[in-house]
Coordinates of C-alpha atoms in Angstrom, one line a residue:
M1 CA 80.3 -6.1 126.5
A2 CA 79.7 -8.2 123.4
R3 CA 80.7 -7.1 119.9
D4 CA 77.1 -6.5 118.9
D5 CA 76.5 -4.4 121.9
L6 CA 79.6 -2.3 121.1
D7 CA 78.5 -1.8 117.6
A8 CA 75.1 -0.7 118.7
D9 CA 76.6 1.7 121.2
V10 CA 78.8 3.1 118.4
L11 CA 75.8 3.7 116.1
K12 CA 74.0 5.4 118.9
A13 CA 77.0 7.7 119.5
V14 CA 77.2 8.5 115.8
R15 CA 73.5 9.5 115.6
H16 CA 73.9 11.6 118.8
A17 CA 77.0 13.3 117.4
A18 CA 75.2 14.1 114.1
W19 CA 72.3 15.8 115.9
T20 CA 74.7 17.8 118.1
R21 CA 76.7 18.8 115.1
Q22 CA 73.7 20.1 113.2
T23 CA 72.6 22.1 116.2
F24 CA 76.1 23.6 116.5
Y25 CA 76.1 24.5 112.8
A26 CA 72.8 26.3 113.2
L27 CA 73.9 28.3 116.2
V28 CA 77.3 29.2 114.7
L29 CA 75.6 30.3 111.4
A30 CA 73.1 32.4 113.3
V31 CA 75.9 34.2 115.3
A32 CA 78.0 34.8 112.2
L33 CA 74.9 36.2 110.4
V34 CA 74.2 38.5 113.3
G35 CA 77.8 39.8 113.3
Q36 CA 77.9 40.4 109.6
V37 CA 74.4 42.0 109.5
T38 CA 75.2 44.4 112.3
G39 CA 78.6 45.2 110.9
A40 CA 77.2 46.0 107.5
A41 CA 74.5 48.1 109.0
Q42 CA 76.9 50.1 111.2
T43 CA 79.9 50.5 108.9
L44 CA 78.4 50.4 105.4
D45 CA 75.0 52.0 106.4
V46 CA 73.2 49.2 104.5
P47 CA 69.5 48.7 105.5
L48 CA 68.7 45.5 107.3
I49 CA 66.3 44.4 104.6
I50 CA 69.2 44.3 102.2
A51 CA 72.0 43.3 104.5
V52 CA 70.3 40.1 105.8
P53 CA 69.7 38.3 102.4
A54 CA 73.1 39.5 101.1
V55 CA 75.0 38.1 104.1
A56 CA 72.9 34.9 104.1
T57 CA 73.7 34.4 100.4
L58 CA 77.4 34.8 101.1
E59 CA 77.3 32.2 104.0
L60 CA 75.2 29.8 102.0
G61 CA 77.6 30.0 99.0
G62 CA 80.5 29.0 101.3
V63 CA 78.5 26.0 102.6
V64 CA 77.5 24.9 99.1
L65 CA 81.1 25.0 97.9
M66 CA 82.3 23.0 100.9
A67 CA 79.6 20.3 100.3
D68 CA 80.4 20.2 96.6
A69 CA 84.1 19.7 97.3
D70 CA 83.3 16.9 99.8
V71 CA 81.2 15.1 97.2
R72 CA 83.8 15.4 94.5
R73 CA 86.6 14.1 96.9
R74 CA 84.5 11.1 97.8
L75 CA 84.3 10.3 94.1
G76 CA 88.1 10.3 93.9
E77 CA 88.7 13.8 92.6
R78 CA 90.7 16.5 94.3
A79 CA 88.2 19.4 93.8
L80 CA 90.9 22.0 94.3
A81 CA 88.8 24.9 92.8
S82 CA 85.8 24.3 95.1
R83 CA 88.0 24.0 98.2
L84 CA 90.0 27.1 97.4
L85 CA 86.9 29.2 96.7
S86 CA 85.2 27.9 99.8
A87 CA 88.2 28.8 102.0
T88 CA 88.4 32.3 100.4
I89 CA 84.8 32.9 101.3
A90 CA 85.3 31.7 104.9
V91 CA 88.4 33.9 105.4
G92 CA 86.6 37.0 103.9
A93 CA 83.6 36.5 106.2
A94 CA 85.8 36.2 109.3
A95 CA 87.8 39.3 108.3
F96 CA 84.6 41.3 107.6
N97 CA 83.2 40.4 111.0
W98 CA 86.4 41.6 112.7
A99 CA 86.9 44.8 110.6
A100 CA 83.2 46.0 110.4
H101 CA 82.8 46.5 114.1
P102 CA 84.3 49.5 115.9
D103 CA 84.7 47.4 119.0
H104 CA 87.3 44.9 117.8
L105 CA 86.8 42.6 120.8
L106 CA 83.2 42.1 119.7
G107 CA 84.3 41.8 116.1
G108 CA 86.9 39.2 117.0
F109 CA 84.2 37.2 118.7
Y110 CA 82.0 37.2 115.6
A111 CA 85.0 36.4 113.4
A112 CA 86.0 33.5 115.6
M113 CA 82.6 32.0 115.5
S114 CA 82.5 32.1 111.7
A115 CA 86.0 30.5 111.4
L116 CA 85.0 27.8 114.0
G117 CA 82.0 26.7 112.1
Y118 CA 84.1 26.4 108.9
L119 CA 86.8 24.4 110.6
V120 CA 84.4 22.0 112.2
W121 CA 82.8 21.4 108.9
L122 CA 86.2 20.6 107.3
I123 CA 86.9 18.1 110.1
H124 CA 83.6 16.4 109.7
A125 CA 83.9 16.2 106.0
G126 CA 87.4 14.7 106.3
N127 CA 86.2 12.0 108.7
Q128 CA 83.4 11.0 106.4
R129 CA 85.8 10.8 103.4
R130 CA 88.2 8.5 105.4
D131 CA 85.3 6.3 106.4
R132 CA 84.3 5.8 102.9
L133 CA 87.8 5.1 101.7
R134 CA 88.3 2.6 104.5
A135 CA 85.1 0.9 103.6
T136 CA 86.0 0.6 99.9
G137 CA 89.5 -0.7 100.8
N138 CA 91.4 2.4 99.5
L139 CA 92.5 3.3 103.1
P140 CA 94.1 0.9 105.6
P141 CA 92.3 0.1 108.8
T142 CA 92.9 2.2 111.9
P143 CA 96.1 1.1 113.6
P144 CA 96.3 0.3 117.3
A145 CA 97.0 2.9 119.9
Y146 CA 100.6 2.3 121.1
E147 CA 101.9 3.6 124.5
V148 CA 103.9 6.8 124.5
I149 CA 106.5 5.7 127.0
G150 CA 106.4 1.9 126.8
H151 CA 106.5 1.8 122.9
W152 CA 107.3 5.1 121.2
L153 CA 110.0 6.4 123.5
R154 CA 111.6 3.1 124.4
H155 CA 111.4 1.3 121.0
P156 CA 110.5 3.9 118.3
A157 CA 111.8 1.9 115.3
I158 CA 110.0 -1.3 116.4
T159 CA 106.8 0.7 117.2
L160 CA 106.8 2.4 113.8
R161 CA 107.3 -1.0 112.0
A162 CA 104.5 -2.5 114.1
R163 CA 102.2 0.3 113.2
T164 CA 102.9 -0.3 109.5
I165 CA 102.4 -4.0 109.8
A166 CA 99.1 -3.5 111.7
K167 CA 97.8 -1.2 109.0
A168 CA 98.8 -3.6 106.2
D169 CA 97.6 -6.9 107.8
G170 CA 94.9 -5.6 110.2
L171 CA 96.7 -7.0 113.3
D172 CA 96.0 -5.9 116.9
L173 CA 98.5 -4.2 119.3
Y174 CA 100.5 -7.2 120.6
D175 CA 100.4 -9.2 117.4
S176 CA 101.8 -6.3 115.4
L177 CA 104.6 -5.8 118.0
R178 CA 105.5 -9.5 117.9
H179 CA 105.6 -9.5 114.1
A180 CA 107.7 -6.3 114.1
R181 CA 110.3 -7.8 116.5
A182 CA 110.4 -11.0 114.4
A183 CA 110.9 -9.1 111.2
A184 CA 113.8 -7.1 112.7
T185 CA 115.5 -10.3 114.0
R186 CA 115.0 -11.9 110.6
E187 CA 116.6 -9.0 108.8
R188 CA 119.7 -9.0 111.0
R189 CA 120.0 -12.8 110.6
N190 CA 119.7 -12.7 106.8
A191 CA 122.2 -9.8 106.7
A192 CA 124.8 -11.9 108.6
I193 CA 124.1 -15.0 106.4
A194 CA 124.4 -12.9 103.3
K195 CA 127.7 -11.4 104.4
V196 CA 129.3 -14.8 105.2
L197 CA 127.9 -16.4 102.0
H198 CA 129.2 -13.5 99.9
R199 CA 132.6 -13.7 101.4
K200 CA 132.9 -17.5 100.9
I201 CA 131.7 -17.4 97.3
R202 CA 133.9 -14.4 96.5
A203 CA 137.0 -16.2 97.8
T204 CA 136.2 -19.2 95.6
L205 CA 134.9 -17.5 92.4
D206 CA 134.4 -13.8 91.9
T207 CA 132.5 -10.8 93.2
A208 CA 129.8 -10.9 90.5
T209 CA 129.0 -14.5 91.2
A210 CA 128.8 -13.8 94.9
D211 CA 126.4 -11.0 94.3
I212 CA 124.1 -13.2 92.2
A213 CA 124.2 -16.0 94.7
V214 CA 123.2 -13.7 97.6
R215 CA 120.3 -12.4 95.6
V216 CA 119.2 -15.8 94.2
Y217 CA 119.3 -18.0 97.2
D218 CA 116.4 -17.7 99.7
L219 CA 118.1 -16.7 102.9
D220 CA 115.1 -17.6 105.0
E221 CA 115.3 -21.2 103.7
V222 CA 119.1 -21.2 104.4
A223 CA 118.4 -20.0 107.9
A224 CA 115.7 -22.7 108.4
R225 CA 118.1 -25.4 107.3
L226 CA 120.9 -24.1 109.5
T227 CA 118.5 -24.1 112.4
A228 CA 117.5 -27.7 111.6
T229 CA 121.2 -28.8 111.6
A230 CA 122.3 -26.9 114.7
D231 CA 123.9 -28.9 117.4
Y232 CA 122.7 -27.4 120.6
N233 CA 124.5 -29.9 122.8
E234 CA 127.9 -29.0 121.5
L235 CA 127.2 -25.3 121.7
T236 CA 126.0 -25.7 125.3
D237 CA 129.2 -27.5 126.2
L238 CA 131.3 -24.9 124.5
L239 CA 129.6 -22.1 126.6
A240 CA 129.5 -24.1 129.8
A241 CA 133.3 -24.7 129.6
D242 CA 133.9 -20.9 130.0
I243 CA 131.5 -20.2 132.9
T244 CA 132.7 -22.8 135.4
P245 CA 133.6 -21.2 138.8
K246 CA 137.2 -22.3 138.6
R247 CA 137.6 -20.7 135.1
I248 CA 136.0 -17.5 136.2
I249 CA 138.2 -17.2 139.3
T250 CA 141.3 -17.9 137.3
A251 CA 140.4 -15.3 134.6
E252 CA 139.6 -12.7 137.3
N253 CA 143.0 -13.3 139.0
A254 CA 144.8 -13.1 135.7
S255 CA 143.1 -9.8 134.8
C256 CA 143.8 -8.4 138.2
R257 CA 147.5 -9.4 137.8
R258 CA 147.7 -7.9 134.4
W259 CA 146.3 -4.6 135.7
L260 CA 148.8 -4.6 138.5
N261 CA 151.6 -5.3 136.1
R262 CA 150.4 -2.5 133.8
E263 CA 150.2 0.0 136.7
G264 CA 153.6 -1.0 137.9
H265 CA 152.7 -1.9 141.5
A266 CA 151.2 -4.8 143.4
P267 CA 149.3 -4.9 146.7
T268 CA 151.6 -6.0 149.5
S269 CA 150.6 -6.9 153.0
R270 CA 152.8 -6.1 156.0
A271 CA 154.1 -9.2 157.6
P272 CA 153.9 -9.4 161.4
D273 CA 157.1 -9.0 163.4
P274 CA 158.3 -12.5 164.4
R275 CA 159.7 -11.1 167.6
S276 CA 156.2 -10.1 168.8
F277 CA 154.8 -13.6 168.7
P278 CA 156.2 -16.9 170.2
P279 CA 157.3 -19.3 167.6
S280 CA 154.8 -22.0 166.8
P281 CA 155.7 -25.6 166.0
S282 CA 154.8 -25.0 162.3
S283 CA 157.1 -22.0 162.1
R284 CA 159.9 -23.9 163.7
F285 CA 159.4 -26.7 161.2
T286 CA 159.4 -24.1 158.4
A287 CA 162.6 -22.5 159.7
A288 CA 164.3 -25.9 159.9
A289 CA 163.3 -26.7 156.4
T290 CA 164.6 -23.3 155.2
A291 CA 167.9 -23.9 156.9
D292 CA 168.1 -27.4 155.4
D293 CA 167.4 -25.9 151.9
E294 CA 170.1 -23.3 152.5
R295 CA 172.6 -25.9 153.5
Q296 CA 171.7 -27.9 150.4
V297 CA 172.2 -24.9 148.1
S298 CA 175.5 -23.9 149.7
D299 CA 176.9 -27.4 150.0
P300 CA 176.0 -29.7 147.1
G301 CA 176.8 -32.8 149.3
P302 CA 178.6 -36.0 148.6
E303 CA 178.1 -38.2 145.6
R304 CA 174.7 -39.7 145.3
N305 CA 175.7 -43.4 145.3
P306 CA 179.1 -43.7 147.0
V307 CA 180.7 -47.0 147.3
P308 CA 180.6 -47.9 151.0
D309 CA 184.0 -48.6 152.6
P310 CA 184.0 -51.8 154.6
K311 CA 186.4 -50.3 157.1
D312 CA 184.1 -47.3 157.7
D313 CA 181.7 -47.8 160.5
H314 CA 179.6 -44.8 159.8
S315 CA 177.6 -46.6 157.1
R316 CA 176.6 -49.4 159.5
Q317 CA 175.8 -46.9 162.3
A318 CA 173.6 -44.9 159.9
E319 CA 171.2 -47.8 159.3
S320 CA 168.0 -47.4 161.1
S321 CA 166.0 -50.0 162.9
D322 CA 163.6 -50.4 160.0
G323 CA 166.5 -51.3 157.6
V324 CA 166.6 -48.2 155.5
S325 CA 170.1 -47.7 154.2
P326 CA 171.6 -44.2 153.9
Q327 CA 171.9 -44.6 150.1
A328 CA 168.1 -44.5 150.0
V329 CA 167.9 -41.2 151.8
P330 CA 169.2 -39.1 148.9
A331 CA 166.9 -40.8 146.5
E332 CA 163.9 -40.1 148.8
N333 CA 165.1 -36.5 149.1
E334 CA 165.4 -36.2 145.4
A335 CA 161.9 -37.5 144.9
A336 CA 160.6 -35.2 147.6
G337 CA 162.4 -32.3 145.9
A338 CA 160.8 -33.3 142.5
E339 CA 157.4 -33.5 144.1
G340 CA 158.0 -30.1 145.7
R341 CA 158.9 -28.7 142.3
D342 CA 155.8 -30.2 140.8
V343 CA 153.7 -28.6 143.5
A344 CA 155.4 -25.3 143.0
D345 CA 154.8 -25.5 139.2
D346 CA 151.1 -26.0 140.0
D347 CA 151.0 -22.9 142.2
E348 CA 149.8 -24.9 145.2
V349 CA 152.5 -24.1 147.7
L350 CA 150.9 -22.8 150.8
D351 CA 153.9 -21.6 152.8
V352 CA 155.1 -18.9 150.3
P353 CA 155.7 -15.6 152.2
R354 CA 153.7 -12.5 151.2
E355 CA 156.5 -10.0 151.3
T356 CA 158.2 -9.6 147.9
R357 CA 161.7 -9.9 149.4
E358 CA 160.9 -13.0 151.3
A359 CA 159.0 -14.6 148.4
V360 CA 161.9 -14.0 146.0
A361 CA 164.3 -15.5 148.5
Y362 CA 162.0 -18.4 149.1
W363 CA 161.8 -19.4 145.4
L364 CA 165.5 -18.9 145.0
R365 CA 166.1 -21.3 147.8
R366 CA 163.7 -23.9 146.4
E367 CA 164.9 -23.6 142.8
P368 CA 168.3 -21.8 142.4
N369 CA 168.1 -21.8 138.6
I370 CA 164.5 -20.5 138.3
E371 CA 163.8 -17.7 135.9
P372 CA 162.8 -14.3 137.1
E373 CA 159.6 -14.4 135.0
R374 CA 158.6 -17.6 136.8
I375 CA 159.1 -16.0 140.1
A376 CA 157.0 -12.9 139.1
E377 CA 154.2 -15.2 137.9
R378 CA 154.2 -17.3 141.1
I379 CA 154.3 -14.4 143.6
G380 CA 152.0 -12.1 141.6
R381 CA 154.4 -9.2 141.3
S382 CA 155.9 -7.4 138.4
L383 CA 159.2 -8.4 136.8
R384 CA 160.8 -5.2 137.9
S385 CA 159.8 -5.8 141.5
V386 CA 161.4 -9.3 141.3
Y387 CA 164.7 -7.8 139.9
R388 CA 164.9 -5.4 142.9
Y389 CA 165.4 -8.3 145.3
L390 CA 167.6 -10.6 143.2
P391 CA 171.2 -11.2 144.4
P392 CA 173.9 -9.0 142.8
D393 CA 175.5 -11.9 141.0
Y394 CA 172.2 -13.2 139.6
P395 CA 172.1 -13.2 135.7
R396 CA 169.8 -10.4 134.6
R397 CA 167.8 -10.0 131.4
P398 CA 169.3 -7.5 128.9
G399 CA 167.6 -4.1 129.0
I400 CA 166.9 -4.0 132.7
A401 CA 170.0 -2.6 134.4
R402 CA 170.4 -2.6 138.2
E403 CA 171.1 1.1 138.2
R404 CA 167.5 1.8 137.1
T405 CA 165.9 0.2 140.0
R406 CA 164.5 2.1 143.0
R407 CA 167.0 0.7 145.4
H408 CA 169.9 1.8 143.2
P409 CA 168.9 5.0 141.5
A410 CA 171.1 6.3 138.6

């Protein structure tokens, strides 16, 4: 419907309500008069010719006082005397209707009808007064109707602010909510800027100067200039560096490891029995490499660059068909060992056993002088678990005695 059609429909409804309200007043007044007249005739033995004008005068006096109070309030006065006297007459008429009838149920009906007419008149007079105040600009426009669950229950503070903004600026439902959210965000932003500005100026000058600066400078202008100079590319790169998959996985593993160390245990998996499976070529190769490492640890070997004896035939027999001399073999082994250590430092060794005992022995074979903290970090176990499986002659850190371990109780 168009706006003109809506206005015409509202005017029609207003006229219809006025006629209905006048009919209601007439009927309620008639019922109240009947109740008061019959009560006066039955209880006070007053003749009807006297009771009817007396009761009608009482009811008319209450109506006159109510109308006079409404007019004076529209003119800006409070009209307390007329309102109090009118309410007194209404209460007295209702009480007389209830007390003057021997049948209190019938008297209650008459009293309720008298009070109902007075209350309806008060409501109508209040509506007319608010309409006049709104038309003259002394009363804000009617605020929008906000949802109970979606607005009042979920966001009561924002909804209350939106209602105030709508009454002050005449906004509709969604515009008032949008302005209320923006105002709340602006207040939090200005509070943060004022806090930082106050701290910086106070550190340079004094507290009084900082208070003056916070109240003199326009924080909205400061925020606008900060927004204009913001570098979104650098901020995006800063955030993107922390949400890469590799960084997330590393942080998750580190947090899990810290939790396990704090709890004092680590998940261990049961290694399969080597006797139940036939040895594979890779396992044989690993076993051979382990044996070689053990021999290298137990026997440091000859000097790296020995001078060959011309009378010794072993050096000539050790040369291979491709011309590689035996002096080059230790250098290659040393390079391979360095490369293996680099790989171990990078946590990329794939043949580390899963059992704690075997893992500790593995790293001791690879690096005899490795620190226990490095072993615990690489195998993902606590330092106390590593100390349980160290050799008896291994140097231990002060404060962790062997007698306190689980394998050697005190």
